[in-house]
Short mmCIF file of C-alpha atoms and ligand atoms in Angstrom, two decimals:
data_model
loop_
_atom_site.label_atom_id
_atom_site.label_comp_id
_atom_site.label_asym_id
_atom_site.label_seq_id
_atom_site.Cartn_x
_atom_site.Cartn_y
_atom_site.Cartn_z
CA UNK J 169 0.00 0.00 0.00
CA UNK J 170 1.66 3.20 -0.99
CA UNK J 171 2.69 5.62 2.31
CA UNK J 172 2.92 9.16 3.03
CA UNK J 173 6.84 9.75 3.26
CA UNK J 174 8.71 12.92 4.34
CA UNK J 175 12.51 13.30 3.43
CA UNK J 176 14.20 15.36 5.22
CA UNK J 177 18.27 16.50 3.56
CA UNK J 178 18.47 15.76 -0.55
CA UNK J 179 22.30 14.95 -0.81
CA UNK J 180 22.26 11.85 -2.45
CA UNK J 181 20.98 9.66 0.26
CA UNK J 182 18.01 12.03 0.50
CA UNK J 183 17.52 12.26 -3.20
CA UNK J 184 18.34 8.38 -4.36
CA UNK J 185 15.49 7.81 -1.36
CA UNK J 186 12.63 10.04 -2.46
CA UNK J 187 13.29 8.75 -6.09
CA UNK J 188 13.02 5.61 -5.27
CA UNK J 189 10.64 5.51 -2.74
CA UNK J 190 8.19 7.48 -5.32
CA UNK J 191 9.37 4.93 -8.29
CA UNK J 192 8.10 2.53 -5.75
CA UNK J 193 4.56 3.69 -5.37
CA UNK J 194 4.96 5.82 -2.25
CA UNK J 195 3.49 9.61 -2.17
CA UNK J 196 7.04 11.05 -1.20
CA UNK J 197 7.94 15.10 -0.23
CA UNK J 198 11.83 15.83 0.24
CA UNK J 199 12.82 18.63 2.28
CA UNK J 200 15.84 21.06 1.89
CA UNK J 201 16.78 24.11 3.16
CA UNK J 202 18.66 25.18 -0.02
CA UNK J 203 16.08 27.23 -1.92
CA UNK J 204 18.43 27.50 -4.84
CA UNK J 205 18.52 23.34 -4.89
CA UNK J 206 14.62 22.75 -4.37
CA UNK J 207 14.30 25.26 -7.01
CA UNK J 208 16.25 23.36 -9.86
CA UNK J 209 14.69 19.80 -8.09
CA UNK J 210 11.02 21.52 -8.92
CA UNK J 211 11.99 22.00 -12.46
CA UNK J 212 13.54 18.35 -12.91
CA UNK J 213 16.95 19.72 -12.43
CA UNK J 214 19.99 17.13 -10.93
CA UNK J 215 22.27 18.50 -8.82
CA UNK J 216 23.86 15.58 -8.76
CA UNK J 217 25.89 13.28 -11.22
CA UNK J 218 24.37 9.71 -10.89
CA UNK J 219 23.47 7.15 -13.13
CA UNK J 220 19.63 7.29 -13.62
CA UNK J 221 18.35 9.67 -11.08
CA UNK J 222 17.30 12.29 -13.53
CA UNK J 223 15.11 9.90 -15.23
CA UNK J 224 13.49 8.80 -11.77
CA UNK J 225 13.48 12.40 -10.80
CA UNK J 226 11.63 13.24 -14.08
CA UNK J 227 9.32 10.23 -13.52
CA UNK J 228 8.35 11.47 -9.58
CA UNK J 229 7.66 14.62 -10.67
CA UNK J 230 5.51 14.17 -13.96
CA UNK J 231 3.32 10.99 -11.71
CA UNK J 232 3.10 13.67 -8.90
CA UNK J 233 4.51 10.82 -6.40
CA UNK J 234 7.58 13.43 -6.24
CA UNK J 235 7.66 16.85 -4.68
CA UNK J 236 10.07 19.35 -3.25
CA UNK J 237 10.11 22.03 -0.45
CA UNK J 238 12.22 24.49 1.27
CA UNK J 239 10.16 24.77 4.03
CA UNK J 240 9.05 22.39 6.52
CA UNK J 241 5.36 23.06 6.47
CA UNK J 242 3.66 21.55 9.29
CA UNK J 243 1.19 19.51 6.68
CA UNK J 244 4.69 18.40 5.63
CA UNK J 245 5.61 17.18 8.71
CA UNK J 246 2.36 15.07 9.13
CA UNK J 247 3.18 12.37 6.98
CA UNK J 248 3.76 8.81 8.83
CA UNK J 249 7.37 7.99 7.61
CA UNK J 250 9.96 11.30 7.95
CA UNK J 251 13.34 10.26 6.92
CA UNK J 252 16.24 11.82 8.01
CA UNK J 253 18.75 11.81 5.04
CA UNK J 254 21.31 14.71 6.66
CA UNK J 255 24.91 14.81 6.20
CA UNK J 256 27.35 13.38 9.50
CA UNK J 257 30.60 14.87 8.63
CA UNK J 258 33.71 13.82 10.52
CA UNK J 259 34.66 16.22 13.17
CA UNK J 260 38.67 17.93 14.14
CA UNK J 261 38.75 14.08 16.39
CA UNK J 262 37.50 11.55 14.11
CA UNK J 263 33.93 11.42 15.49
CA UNK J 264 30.88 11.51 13.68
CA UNK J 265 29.41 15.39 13.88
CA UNK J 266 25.69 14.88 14.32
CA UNK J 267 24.33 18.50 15.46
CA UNK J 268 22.47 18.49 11.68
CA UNK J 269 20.33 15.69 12.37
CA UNK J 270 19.75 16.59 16.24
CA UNK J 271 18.52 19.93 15.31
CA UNK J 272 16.06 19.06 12.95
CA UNK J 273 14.82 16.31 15.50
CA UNK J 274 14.40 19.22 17.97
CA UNK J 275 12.54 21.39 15.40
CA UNK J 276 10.15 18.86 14.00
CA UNK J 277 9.39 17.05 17.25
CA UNK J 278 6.15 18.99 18.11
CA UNK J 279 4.57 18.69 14.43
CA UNK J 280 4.60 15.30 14.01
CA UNK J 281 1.68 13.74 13.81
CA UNK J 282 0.62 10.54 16.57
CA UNK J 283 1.84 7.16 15.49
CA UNK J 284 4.98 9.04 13.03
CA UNK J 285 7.98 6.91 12.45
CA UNK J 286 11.50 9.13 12.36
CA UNK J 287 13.50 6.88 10.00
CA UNK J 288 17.47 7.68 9.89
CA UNK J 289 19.15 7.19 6.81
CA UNK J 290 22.62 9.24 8.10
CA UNK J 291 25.59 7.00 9.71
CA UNK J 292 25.47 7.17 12.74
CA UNK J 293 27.15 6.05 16.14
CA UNK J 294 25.32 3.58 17.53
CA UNK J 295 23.45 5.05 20.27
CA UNK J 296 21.77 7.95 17.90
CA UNK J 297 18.53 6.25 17.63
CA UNK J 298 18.39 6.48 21.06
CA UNK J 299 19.23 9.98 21.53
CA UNK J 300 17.06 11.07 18.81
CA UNK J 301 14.14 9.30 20.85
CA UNK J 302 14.86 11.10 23.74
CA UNK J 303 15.12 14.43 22.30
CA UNK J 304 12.12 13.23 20.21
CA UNK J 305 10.69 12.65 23.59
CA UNK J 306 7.36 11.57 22.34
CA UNK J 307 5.65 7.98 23.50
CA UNK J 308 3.61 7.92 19.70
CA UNK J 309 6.40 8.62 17.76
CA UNK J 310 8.84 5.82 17.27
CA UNK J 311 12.96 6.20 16.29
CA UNK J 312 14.38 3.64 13.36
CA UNK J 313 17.43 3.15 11.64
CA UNK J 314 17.53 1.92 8.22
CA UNK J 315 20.92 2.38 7.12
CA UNK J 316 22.06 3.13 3.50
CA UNK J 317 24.37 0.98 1.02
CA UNK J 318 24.15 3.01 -1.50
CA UNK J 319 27.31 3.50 -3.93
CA UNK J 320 28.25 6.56 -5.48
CA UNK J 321 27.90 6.04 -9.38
CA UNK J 322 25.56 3.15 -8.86
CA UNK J 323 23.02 4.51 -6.08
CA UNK J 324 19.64 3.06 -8.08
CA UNK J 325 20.53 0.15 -8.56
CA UNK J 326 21.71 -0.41 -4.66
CA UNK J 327 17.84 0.95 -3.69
CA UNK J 328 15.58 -1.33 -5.60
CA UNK J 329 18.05 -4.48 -6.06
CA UNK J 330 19.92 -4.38 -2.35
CA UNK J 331 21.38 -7.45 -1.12
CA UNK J 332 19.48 -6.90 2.13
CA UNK J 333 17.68 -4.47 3.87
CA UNK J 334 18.37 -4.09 7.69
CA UNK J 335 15.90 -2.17 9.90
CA UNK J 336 17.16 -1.54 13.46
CA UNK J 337 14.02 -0.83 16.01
CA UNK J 338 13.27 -1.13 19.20
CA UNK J 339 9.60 -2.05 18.58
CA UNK J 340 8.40 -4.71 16.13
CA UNK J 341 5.46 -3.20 15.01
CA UNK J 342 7.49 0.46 13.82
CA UNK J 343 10.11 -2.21 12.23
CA UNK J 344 7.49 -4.59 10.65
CA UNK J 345 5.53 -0.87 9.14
CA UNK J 346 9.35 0.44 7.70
CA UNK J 347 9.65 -3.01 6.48
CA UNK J 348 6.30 -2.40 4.74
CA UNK J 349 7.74 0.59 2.76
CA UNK J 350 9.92 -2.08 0.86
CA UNK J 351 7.79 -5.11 0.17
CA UNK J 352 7.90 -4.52 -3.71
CA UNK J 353 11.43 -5.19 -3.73
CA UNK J 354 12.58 -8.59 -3.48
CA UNK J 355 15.73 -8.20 -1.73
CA UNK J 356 16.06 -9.75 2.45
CA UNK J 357 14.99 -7.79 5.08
CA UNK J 358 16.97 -7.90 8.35
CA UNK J 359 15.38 -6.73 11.14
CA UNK J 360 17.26 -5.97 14.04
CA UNK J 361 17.92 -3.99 16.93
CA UNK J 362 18.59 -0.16 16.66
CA UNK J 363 21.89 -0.33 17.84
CA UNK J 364 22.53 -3.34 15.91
CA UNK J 365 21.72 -1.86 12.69
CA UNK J 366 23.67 1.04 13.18
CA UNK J 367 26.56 -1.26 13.80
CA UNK J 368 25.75 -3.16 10.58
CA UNK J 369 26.70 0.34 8.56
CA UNK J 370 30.27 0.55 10.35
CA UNK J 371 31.03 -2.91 9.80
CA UNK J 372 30.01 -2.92 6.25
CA UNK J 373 32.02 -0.06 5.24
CA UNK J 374 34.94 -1.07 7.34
CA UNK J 375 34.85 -4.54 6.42
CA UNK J 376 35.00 -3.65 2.56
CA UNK J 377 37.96 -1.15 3.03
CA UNK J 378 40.07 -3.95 5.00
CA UNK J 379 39.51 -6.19 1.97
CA UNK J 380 40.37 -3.45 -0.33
CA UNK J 381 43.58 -2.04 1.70
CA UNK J 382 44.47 -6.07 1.81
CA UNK J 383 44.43 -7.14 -1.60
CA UNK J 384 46.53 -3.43 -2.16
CA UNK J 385 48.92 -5.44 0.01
CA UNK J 386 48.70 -8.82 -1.43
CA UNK J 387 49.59 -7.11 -4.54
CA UNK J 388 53.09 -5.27 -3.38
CA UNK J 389 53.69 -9.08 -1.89
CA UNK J 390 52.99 -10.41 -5.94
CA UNK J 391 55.60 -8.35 -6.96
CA UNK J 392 58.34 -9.45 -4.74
CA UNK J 393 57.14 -13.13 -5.40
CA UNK J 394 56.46 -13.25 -8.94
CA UNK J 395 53.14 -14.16 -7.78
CA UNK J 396 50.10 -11.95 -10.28
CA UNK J 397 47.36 -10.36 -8.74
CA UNK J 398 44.79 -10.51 -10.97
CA UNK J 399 45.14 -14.75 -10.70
CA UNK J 400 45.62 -14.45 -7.20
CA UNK J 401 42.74 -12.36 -6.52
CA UNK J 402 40.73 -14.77 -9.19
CA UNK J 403 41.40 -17.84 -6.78
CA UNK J 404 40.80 -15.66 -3.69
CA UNK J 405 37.26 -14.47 -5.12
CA UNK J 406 35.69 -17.28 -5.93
CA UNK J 407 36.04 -18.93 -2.63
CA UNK J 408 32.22 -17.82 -1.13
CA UNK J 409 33.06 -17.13 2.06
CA UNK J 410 35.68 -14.56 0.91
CA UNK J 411 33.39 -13.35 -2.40
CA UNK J 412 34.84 -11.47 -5.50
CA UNK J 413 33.91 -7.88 -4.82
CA UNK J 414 36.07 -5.24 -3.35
CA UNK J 415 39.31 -7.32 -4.38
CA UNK J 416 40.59 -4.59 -7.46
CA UNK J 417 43.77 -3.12 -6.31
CA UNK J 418 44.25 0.57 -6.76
CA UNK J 419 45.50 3.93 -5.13
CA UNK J 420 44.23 3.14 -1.38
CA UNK J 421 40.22 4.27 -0.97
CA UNK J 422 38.41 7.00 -0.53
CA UNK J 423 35.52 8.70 -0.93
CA UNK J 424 33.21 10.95 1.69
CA UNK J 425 32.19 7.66 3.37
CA UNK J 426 35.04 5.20 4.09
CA UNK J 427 37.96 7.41 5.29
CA UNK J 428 35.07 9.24 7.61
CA UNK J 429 33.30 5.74 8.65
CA UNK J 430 36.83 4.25 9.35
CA UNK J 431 37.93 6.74 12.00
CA UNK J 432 34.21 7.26 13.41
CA UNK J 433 34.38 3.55 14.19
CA UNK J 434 38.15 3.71 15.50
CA UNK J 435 36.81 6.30 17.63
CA UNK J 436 33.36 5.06 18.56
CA UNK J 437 35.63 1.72 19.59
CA UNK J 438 38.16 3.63 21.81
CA UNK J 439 35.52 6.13 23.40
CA UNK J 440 33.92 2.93 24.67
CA UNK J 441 36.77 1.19 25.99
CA UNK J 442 38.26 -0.72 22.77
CA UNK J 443 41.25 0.01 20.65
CA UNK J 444 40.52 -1.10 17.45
CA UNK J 445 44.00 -1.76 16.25
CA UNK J 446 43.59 -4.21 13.47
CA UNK J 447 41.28 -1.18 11.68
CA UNK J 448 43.86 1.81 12.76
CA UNK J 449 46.35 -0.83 10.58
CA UNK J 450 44.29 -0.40 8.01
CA UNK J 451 43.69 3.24 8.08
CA UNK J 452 47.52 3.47 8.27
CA UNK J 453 47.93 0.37 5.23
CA UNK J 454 45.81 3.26 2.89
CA UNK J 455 48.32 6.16 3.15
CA UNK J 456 51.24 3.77 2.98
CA UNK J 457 49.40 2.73 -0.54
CA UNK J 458 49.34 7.26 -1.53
CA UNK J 459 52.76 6.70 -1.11
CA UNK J 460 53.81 3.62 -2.73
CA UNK J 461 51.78 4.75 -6.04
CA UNK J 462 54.50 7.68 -6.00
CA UNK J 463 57.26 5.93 -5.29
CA UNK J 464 56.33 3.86 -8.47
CA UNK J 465 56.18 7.13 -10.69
CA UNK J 466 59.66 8.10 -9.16
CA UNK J 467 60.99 4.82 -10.23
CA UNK J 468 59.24 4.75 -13.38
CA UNK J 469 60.91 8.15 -14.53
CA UNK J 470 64.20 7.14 -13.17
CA UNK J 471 65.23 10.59 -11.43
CA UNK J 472 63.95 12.66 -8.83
CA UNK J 473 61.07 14.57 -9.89
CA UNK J 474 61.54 17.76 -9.14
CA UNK J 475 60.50 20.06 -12.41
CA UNK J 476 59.21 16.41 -14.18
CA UNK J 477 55.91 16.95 -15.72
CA UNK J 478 53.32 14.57 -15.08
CA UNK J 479 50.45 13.71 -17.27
CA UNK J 480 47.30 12.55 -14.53
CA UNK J 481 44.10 10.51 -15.81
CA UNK J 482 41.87 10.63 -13.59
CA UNK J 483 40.69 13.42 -10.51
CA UNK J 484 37.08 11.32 -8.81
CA UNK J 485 37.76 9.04 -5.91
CA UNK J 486 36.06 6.39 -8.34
CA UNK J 487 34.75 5.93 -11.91
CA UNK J 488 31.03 6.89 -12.49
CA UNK J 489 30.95 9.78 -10.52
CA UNK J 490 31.96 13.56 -10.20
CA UNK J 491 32.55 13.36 -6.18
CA UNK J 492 36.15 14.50 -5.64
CA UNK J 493 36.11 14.35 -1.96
CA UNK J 494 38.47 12.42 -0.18
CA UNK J 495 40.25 11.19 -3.39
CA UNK J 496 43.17 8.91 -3.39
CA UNK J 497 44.01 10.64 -7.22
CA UNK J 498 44.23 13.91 -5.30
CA UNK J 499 46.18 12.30 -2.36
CA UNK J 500 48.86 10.40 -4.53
CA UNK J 501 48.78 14.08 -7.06
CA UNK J 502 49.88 16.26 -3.41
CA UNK J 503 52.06 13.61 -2.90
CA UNK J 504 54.20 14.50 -6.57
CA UNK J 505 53.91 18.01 -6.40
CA UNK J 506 55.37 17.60 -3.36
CA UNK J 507 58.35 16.04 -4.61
CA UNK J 508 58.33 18.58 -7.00
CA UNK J 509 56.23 17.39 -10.20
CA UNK J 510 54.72 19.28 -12.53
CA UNK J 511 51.36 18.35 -13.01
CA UNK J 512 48.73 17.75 -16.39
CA UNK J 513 45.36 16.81 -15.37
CA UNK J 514 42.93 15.26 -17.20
CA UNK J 515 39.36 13.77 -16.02
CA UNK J 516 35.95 13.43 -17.94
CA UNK J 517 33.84 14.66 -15.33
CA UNK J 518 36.05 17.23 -13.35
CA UNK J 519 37.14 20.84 -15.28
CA UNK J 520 39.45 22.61 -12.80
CA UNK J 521 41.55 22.21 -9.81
CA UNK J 522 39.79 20.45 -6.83
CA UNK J 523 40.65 21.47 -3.19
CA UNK J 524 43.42 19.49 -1.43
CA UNK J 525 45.51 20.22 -4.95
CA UNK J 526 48.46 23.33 -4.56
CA UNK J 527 49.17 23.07 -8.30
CA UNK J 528 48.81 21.94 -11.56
CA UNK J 529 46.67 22.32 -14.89
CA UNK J 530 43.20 20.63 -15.75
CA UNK J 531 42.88 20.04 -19.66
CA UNK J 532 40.08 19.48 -21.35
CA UNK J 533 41.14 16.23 -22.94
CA UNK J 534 43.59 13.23 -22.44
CA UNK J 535 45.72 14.31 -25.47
CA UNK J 536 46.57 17.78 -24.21
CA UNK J 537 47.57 16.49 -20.70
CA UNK J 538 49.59 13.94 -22.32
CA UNK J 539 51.84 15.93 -24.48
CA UNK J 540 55.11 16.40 -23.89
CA UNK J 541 54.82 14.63 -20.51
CA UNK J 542 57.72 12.12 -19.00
CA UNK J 543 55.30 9.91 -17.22
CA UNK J 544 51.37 9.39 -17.21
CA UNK J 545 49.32 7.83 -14.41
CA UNK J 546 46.45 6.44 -13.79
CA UNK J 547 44.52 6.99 -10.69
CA UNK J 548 41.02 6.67 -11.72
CA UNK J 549 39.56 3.73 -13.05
CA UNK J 550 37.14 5.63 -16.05
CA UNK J 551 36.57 2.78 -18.37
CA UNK J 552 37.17 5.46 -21.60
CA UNK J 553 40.42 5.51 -20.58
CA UNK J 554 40.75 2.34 -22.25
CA UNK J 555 39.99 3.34 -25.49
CA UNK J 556 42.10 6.32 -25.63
CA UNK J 557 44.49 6.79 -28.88
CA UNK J 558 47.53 5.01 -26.98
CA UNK J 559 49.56 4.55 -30.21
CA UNK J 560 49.59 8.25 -30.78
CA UNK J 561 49.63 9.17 -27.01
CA UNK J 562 53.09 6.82 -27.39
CA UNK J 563 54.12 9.62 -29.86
CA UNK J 564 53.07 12.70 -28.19
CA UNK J 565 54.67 12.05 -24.65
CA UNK J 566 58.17 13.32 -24.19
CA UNK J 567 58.97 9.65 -22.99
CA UNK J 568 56.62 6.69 -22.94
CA UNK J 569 56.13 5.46 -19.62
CA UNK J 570 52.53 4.59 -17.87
CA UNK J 571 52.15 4.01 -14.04
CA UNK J 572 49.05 2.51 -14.05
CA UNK J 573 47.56 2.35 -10.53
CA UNK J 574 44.09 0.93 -11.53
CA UNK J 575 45.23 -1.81 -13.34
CA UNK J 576 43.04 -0.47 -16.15
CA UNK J 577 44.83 -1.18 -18.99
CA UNK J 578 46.14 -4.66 -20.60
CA UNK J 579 50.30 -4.57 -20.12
CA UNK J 580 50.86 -6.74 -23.01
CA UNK J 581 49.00 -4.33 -25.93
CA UNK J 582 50.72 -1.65 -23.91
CA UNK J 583 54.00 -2.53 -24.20
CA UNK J 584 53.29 -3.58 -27.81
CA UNK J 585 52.86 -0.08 -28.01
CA UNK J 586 56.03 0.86 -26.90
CA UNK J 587 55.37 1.69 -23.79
CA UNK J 588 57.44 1.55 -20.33
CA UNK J 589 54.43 0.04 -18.31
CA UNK J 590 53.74 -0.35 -14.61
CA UNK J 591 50.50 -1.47 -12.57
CA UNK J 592 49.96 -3.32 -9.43
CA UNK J 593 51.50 -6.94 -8.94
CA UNK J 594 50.95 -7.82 -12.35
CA UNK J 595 53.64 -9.34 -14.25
C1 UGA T 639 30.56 3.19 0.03
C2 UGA T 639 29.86 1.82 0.21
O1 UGA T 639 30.29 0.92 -0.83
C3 UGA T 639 28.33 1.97 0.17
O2 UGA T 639 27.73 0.70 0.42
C4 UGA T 639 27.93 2.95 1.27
O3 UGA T 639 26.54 3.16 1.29
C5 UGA T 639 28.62 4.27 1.02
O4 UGA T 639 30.05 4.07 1.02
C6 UGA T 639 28.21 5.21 2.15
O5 UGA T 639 28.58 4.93 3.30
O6 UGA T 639 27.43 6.13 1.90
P1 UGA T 639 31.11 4.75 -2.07
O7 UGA T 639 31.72 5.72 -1.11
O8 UGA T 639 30.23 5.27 -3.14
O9 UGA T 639 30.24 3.65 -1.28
O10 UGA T 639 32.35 4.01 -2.75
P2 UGA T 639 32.80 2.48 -3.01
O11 UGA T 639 32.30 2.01 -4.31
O12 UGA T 639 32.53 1.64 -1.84
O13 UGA T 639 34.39 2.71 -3.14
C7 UGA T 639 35.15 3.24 -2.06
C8 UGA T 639 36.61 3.36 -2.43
O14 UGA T 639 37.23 2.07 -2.54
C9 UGA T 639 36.86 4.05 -3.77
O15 UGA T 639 37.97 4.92 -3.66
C10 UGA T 639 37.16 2.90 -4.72
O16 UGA T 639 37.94 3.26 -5.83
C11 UGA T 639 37.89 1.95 -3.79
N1 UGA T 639 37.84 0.55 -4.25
C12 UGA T 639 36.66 -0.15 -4.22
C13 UGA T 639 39.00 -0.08 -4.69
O17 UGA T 639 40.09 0.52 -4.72
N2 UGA T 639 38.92 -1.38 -5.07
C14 UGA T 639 37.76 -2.09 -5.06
O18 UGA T 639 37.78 -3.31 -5.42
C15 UGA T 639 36.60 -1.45 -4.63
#
């Protein structure tokens, strides 16, 4: 039966929700405070780069399942589901800041109507739900957490075809009505306790940048071995209990989620009593692998790098997206121009210098970037990459050399090419 839903935030939590949720059948409002934003939403604007979220946009709005405000009317505030979708940055000590989603519990806690559900999206330390109910403070109103698992770049898909849903309340019958929301899609539902579920979220994210930051490892290991990742991580993968995902080496990860879930949970873990040193390793493993990516350009070139230019593919933390925050290509990029590179830029998606960079030049294609460099790299795996006019790219560079840290490109054609090729534990 299709609900009355209230989204509170429409960063791309808030947004992938309220498409979905309309694409589902549900009558769906989404609330921001950034006129300008609501204002391009109204008119089927996306503010936001991601793979089929226009057309769902386009699809709430022209079925009327979809609306947009930027202000919290109380009629608004009546509906029976209101889902907090707010951002949790990390704070100056690693901790999850969550003064956004506390003050809009305090402001909406009088309008809601008897018998509401508050649904958080936003990771959270475990413990919000509870706070959030206190500050709620209202006996008809119950607090869940429904966690999010949705990936930059391929956000839809994670709503309608998730490999599990996981509802953390503290009372069945608020769980078994949020579970309700979802019964068109076929995926699990796991219902659990609050703080369970907002455990689930640390875990997951944690989990999956441990098995990233180890095969990074396993792959500095092939090389001294002789051993070749791609086989190695082909054996590792299929075994089920380890699973195939997660296991493509690169530049260390990033992203606005894992670096800021990874130290929340350090410090979640220490604040109550734990020292969660097998994840600190980790957190530590990821700038070692910033830094062994530029080592690898420095040996690739040969000499120091002071005054080398540098052509750079690649700005996004990942492919399929526009997000530049937290991005290993901008921490192994600081890292050169540190030692004194020159650098070239070149992305599809991103046209001029991102914070966190002191220098360098964004071109508008591959070739410009290229010429006349002594060494490209590749820190972003964009899959047109692959296509790009190597042979004459062979020609153009000042020397041919490729440090390539996705492992995007095949070494053999590559050195056909003529070119001095590097990537990660590959032979
Ligand atoms: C991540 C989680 O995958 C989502 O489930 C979660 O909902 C989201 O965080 C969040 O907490 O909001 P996302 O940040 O979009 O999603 O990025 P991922 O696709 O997980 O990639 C994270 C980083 O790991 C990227 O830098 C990526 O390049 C890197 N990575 C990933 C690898 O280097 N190798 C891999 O095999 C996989």
């Amino acid at each position: 039966m299709p609900k009355q839903i209230t989204i509170i935030g429409t960063g791309y939590v808030g947004l992938t929700t309220g498409a979905c949720m309309a694409y589902l059948g549900h009558q769906v409002v989404c609330i921001d405070t950034n006129v300008e934003k609501i204002a391009e939403l109204k008119s089927g604007i996306c503010p936001i780069y991601e793979k089929g979220l226009p057309e769902l946009l386009s699809m709430g709005l022209e079925t009327e399942r979809l609306s947009f405000s930027a202000t919290a009317d109380l009629d608004l505030l009546q509906n029976e589901f209101i889902f907090l979708c707010l951002p949790t940055p990390q704070a100056e000590d690693g901790r999850a800041e969550l003064a956004a989603i506390y003050e809009v519990a305090e402001s909406v806690k009088s309008s809601l109507s008897s018998k509401a559900i508050v649904v958080n999206k936003s990771t959270v330390p475990v413990g919000t739900s509870k706070v959030l109910s206190e500050i709620i403070g209202r006996e008809d109103v119950e607090v869940v957490s429904n966690p999010e698992f949705l990936r930059e770049g391929s956000a839809i898909e994670d709503f309608l075809k998730p490999d599990r849903i996981i509802i953390g309340a503290d009372a069945m019958e608020a769980s078994d009505r949020v579970a309700e929301l979802y019964s068109n899609l076929e995926s699990p539902i796991i219902q659990v306790d609050c703080a369970s579920a907002e455990t689930v979220k640390y875990a997951t994210n944690s989990f999956l940048a441990m098995k990233v930051s180890f095969v990074n490892a396993l792959a500095a290991v092939c090389e001294l071995v002789g051993a070749d990742i791609d086989s190695v991580a082909k054996g590792l993968g299929t075994d089920n209990r380890v699973g195939s995902k997660f296991l493509q080496p690169g530049p260390g990860w990033g992203g606005s989620c894992f670096p800021k879930d990874m130290q929340a949970l350090v410090k979640l873990a220490s604040d109550s009593g734990y020292k969660f040193e097998l994840l600190e390793a980790v957190v530590d493993a990821n700038a070692q692998q910033f830094e062994r990516i530029a080592e690898k350009v420095k040996k690739a070139v040969g000499k120091p790098l002071r005054g080398v230019h540098v052509a750079v593919l690649g700005l996004t933390f990942k492919a399929g997206t526009d997000d530049v925050r937290n991005s290993p290509a901008i921490a192994v990029s600081q890292l050169l121009l540190e030692l004194g590179a020159q650098l070239n830029f070149y992305d599809p998606l991103v046209k001029s210098l991102p914070k966190g960079l002191s220098d360098g030049i964004v071109y508008d294609s591959a070739e410009s970037a290229v010429a006349n460099t002594e060494v490209i790299v590749i820190l972003t795996e964009w899959p047109e990459f692959r296509d790009l006019d190597w042979v004459k790219f062979q020609r153009i560079a000042k020397e041919p050399k490729i440090v390539d840290a996705r492992n995007l490109l095949d070494p053999r054609s590559l050195r056909d090419i003529g070119f001095d090729y590097t990537s990660l534990g590959r032979k």
